Amino acid sequence: MGKVQGEGNHEAAKRLTDEEQAFVKSAKVKQAAAKTAPKSKKEADEVLEAEKVANSHPKNKSSQVRKQTKSDAPAPDALRDEMQP
């Protein structure tokens, strides 16, 4: 068993960083990107719209919504309208 390292596991973090760097340097990144690329114009438009919506929200907005209880949570339509730019 490994030694206790306190907060965080520095050995595991280093291994992960090394593995990520090896993956990025390999040709597998291009293959993975090609595999996940939109397959149609419609799909590409949907991705762009989703990114636009996601980027329009303040970072703390979702955490504020989660803090509400069921009794004071807005109806889904009101919430969606509130999140529009």
PDB file of C-alpha atoms in Angstrom:
ATOM      1  CA  MET A   1       0.000   0.000   0.000  1.00  0.00           C
ATOM      2  CA  GLY A   2       1.264   3.515  -0.781  1.00  0.00           C
ATOM      3  CA  LYS A   3       2.212   6.074   1.775  1.00  0.00           C
ATOM      4  CA  VAL A   4      -0.287   8.623   3.070  1.00  0.00           C
ATOM      5  CA  GLN A   5       0.255  11.841   1.160  1.00  0.00           C
ATOM      6  CA  GLY A   6      -2.022  14.270   2.925  1.00  0.00           C
ATOM      7  CA  GLU A   7      -4.391  16.311   0.833  1.00  0.00           C
ATOM      8  CA  GLY A   8      -4.374  15.032  -2.726  1.00  0.00           C
ATOM      9  CA  ASN A   9      -2.324  12.260  -4.252  1.00  0.00           C
ATOM     10  CA  HIS A  10       0.708  13.807  -5.884  1.00  0.00           C
ATOM     11  CA  GLU A  11       1.937  10.532  -7.396  1.00  0.00           C
ATOM     12  CA  ALA A  12      -1.427   9.879  -9.061  1.00  0.00           C
ATOM     13  CA  ALA A  13      -1.637  13.477 -10.284  1.00  0.00           C
ATOM     14  CA  LYS A  14       1.831  13.194 -11.839  1.00  0.00           C
ATOM     15  CA  ARG A  15       0.893   9.882 -13.506  1.00  0.00           C
ATOM     16  CA  LEU A  16      -2.279  11.424 -14.913  1.00  0.00           C
ATOM     17  CA  THR A  17      -0.407  14.460 -16.237  1.00  0.00           C
ATOM     18  CA  ASP A  18       2.208  12.219 -17.865  1.00  0.00           C
ATOM     19  CA  GLU A  19      -0.495  10.038 -19.440  1.00  0.00           C
ATOM     20  CA  GLU A  20      -2.386  13.090 -20.719  1.00  0.00           C
ATOM     21  CA  GLN A  21       0.758  14.519 -22.274  1.00  0.00           C
ATOM     22  CA  ALA A  22       1.524  11.196 -23.949  1.00  0.00           C
ATOM     23  CA  PHE A  23      -2.026  11.051 -25.336  1.00  0.00           C
ATOM     24  CA  VAL A  24      -1.836  14.604 -26.672  1.00  0.00           C
ATOM     25  CA  LYS A  25       1.474  13.841 -28.380  1.00  0.00           C
ATOM     26  CA  SER A  26       0.055  10.688 -29.979  1.00  0.00           C
ATOM     27  CA  ALA A  27      -2.009  10.611 -33.157  1.00  0.00           C
ATOM     28  CA  LYS A  28      -4.960   9.383 -31.102  1.00  0.00           C
ATOM     29  CA  VAL A  29      -6.046  12.978 -30.401  1.00  0.00           C
ATOM     30  CA  LYS A  30      -6.758  13.602 -34.075  1.00  0.00           C
ATOM     31  CA  GLN A  31      -8.631  10.299 -34.303  1.00  0.00           C
ATOM     32  CA  ALA A  32     -10.706  11.116 -31.220  1.00  0.00           C
ATOM     33  CA  ALA A  33     -11.487  14.604 -32.535  1.00  0.00           C
ATOM     34  CA  ALA A  34     -12.543  13.217 -35.911  1.00  0.00           C
ATOM     35  CA  LYS A  35     -14.693  10.579 -34.244  1.00  0.00           C
ATOM     36  CA  THR A  36     -16.601  13.151 -32.156  1.00  0.00           C
ATOM     37  CA  ALA A  37     -16.920  15.813 -34.856  1.00  0.00           C
ATOM     38  CA  PRO A  38     -20.458  16.738 -35.977  1.00  0.00           C
ATOM     39  CA  LYS A  39     -21.654  14.400 -38.718  1.00  0.00           C
ATOM     40  CA  SER A  40     -23.975  16.898 -40.412  1.00  0.00           C
ATOM     41  CA  LYS A  41     -24.659  20.610 -40.783  1.00  0.00           C
ATOM     42  CA  LYS A  42     -27.692  20.214 -38.501  1.00  0.00           C
ATOM     43  CA  GLU A  43     -25.584  18.564 -35.799  1.00  0.00           C
ATOM     44  CA  ALA A  44     -22.902  21.273 -36.131  1.00  0.00           C
ATOM     45  CA  ASP A  45     -25.570  23.979 -35.778  1.00  0.00           C
ATOM     46  CA  GLU A  46     -26.955  22.252 -32.660  1.00  0.00           C
ATOM     47  CA  VAL A  47     -23.484  22.140 -31.090  1.00  0.00           C
ATOM     48  CA  LEU A  48     -22.894  25.831 -31.817  1.00  0.00           C
ATOM     49  CA  GLU A  49     -26.293  26.756 -30.363  1.00  0.00           C
ATOM     50  CA  ALA A  50     -25.640  24.700 -27.229  1.00  0.00           C
ATOM     51  CA  GLU A  51     -22.256  26.401 -26.790  1.00  0.00           C
ATOM     52  CA  LYS A  52     -23.862  29.809 -27.260  1.00  0.00           C
ATOM     53  CA  VAL A  53     -26.497  29.060 -24.613  1.00  0.00           C
ATOM     54  CA  ALA A  54     -23.938  27.609 -22.204  1.00  0.00           C
ATOM     55  CA  ASN A  55     -21.610  30.583 -22.603  1.00  0.00           C
ATOM     56  CA  SER A  56     -24.432  33.055 -22.028  1.00  0.00           C
ATOM     57  CA  HIS A  57     -24.981  31.885 -18.419  1.00  0.00           C
ATOM     58  CA  PRO A  58     -23.129  33.424 -15.530  1.00  0.00           C
ATOM     59  CA  LYS A  59     -20.896  30.807 -13.902  1.00  0.00           C
ATOM     60  CA  ASN A  60     -22.825  30.905 -10.623  1.00  0.00           C
ATOM     61  CA  LYS A  61     -26.285  30.651 -12.189  1.00  0.00           C
ATOM     62  CA  SER A  62     -26.572  26.849 -11.975  1.00  0.00           C
ATOM     63  CA  SER A  63     -25.487  26.778  -8.342  1.00  0.00           C
ATOM     64  CA  GLN A  64     -28.111  29.421  -7.528  1.00  0.00           C
ATOM     65  CA  VAL A  65     -30.818  27.336  -9.202  1.00  0.00           C
ATOM     66  CA  ARG A  66     -29.771  24.188  -7.294  1.00  0.00           C
ATOM     67  CA  LYS A  67     -30.088  26.014  -3.947  1.00  0.00           C
ATOM     68  CA  GLN A  68     -33.790  26.661  -4.495  1.00  0.00           C
ATOM     69  CA  THR A  69     -36.310  24.324  -2.944  1.00  0.00           C
ATOM     70  CA  LYS A  70     -39.181  22.806  -4.877  1.00  0.00           C
ATOM     71  CA  SER A  71     -41.643  25.255  -3.354  1.00  0.00           C
ATOM     72  CA  ASP A  72     -39.779  28.364  -4.511  1.00  0.00           C
ATOM     73  CA  ALA A  73     -38.301  27.028  -7.754  1.00  0.00           C
ATOM     74  CA  PRO A  74     -39.627  28.758 -10.871  1.00  0.00           C
ATOM     75  CA  ALA A  75     -41.575  26.830 -13.457  1.00  0.00           C
ATOM     76  CA  PRO A  76     -39.348  25.407 -16.236  1.00  0.00           C
ATOM     77  CA  ASP A  77     -40.545  27.991 -18.796  1.00  0.00           C
ATOM     78  CA  ALA A  78     -39.838  30.857 -16.407  1.00  0.00           C
ATOM     79  CA  LEU A  79     -36.385  29.476 -15.704  1.00  0.00           C
ATOM     80  CA  ARG A  80     -35.606  29.075 -19.394  1.00  0.00           C
ATOM     81  CA  ASP A  81     -36.802  32.632 -20.133  1.00  0.00           C
ATOM     82  CA  GLU A  82     -34.733  33.972 -17.230  1.00  0.00           C
ATOM     83  CA  MET A  83     -31.599  32.367 -18.657  1.00  0.00           C
ATOM     84  CA  GLN A  84     -32.001  33.906 -22.108  1.00  0.00           C
ATOM     85  CA  PRO A  85     -29.553  36.757 -22.836  1.00  0.00           C
TER      86      PRO A  85
END
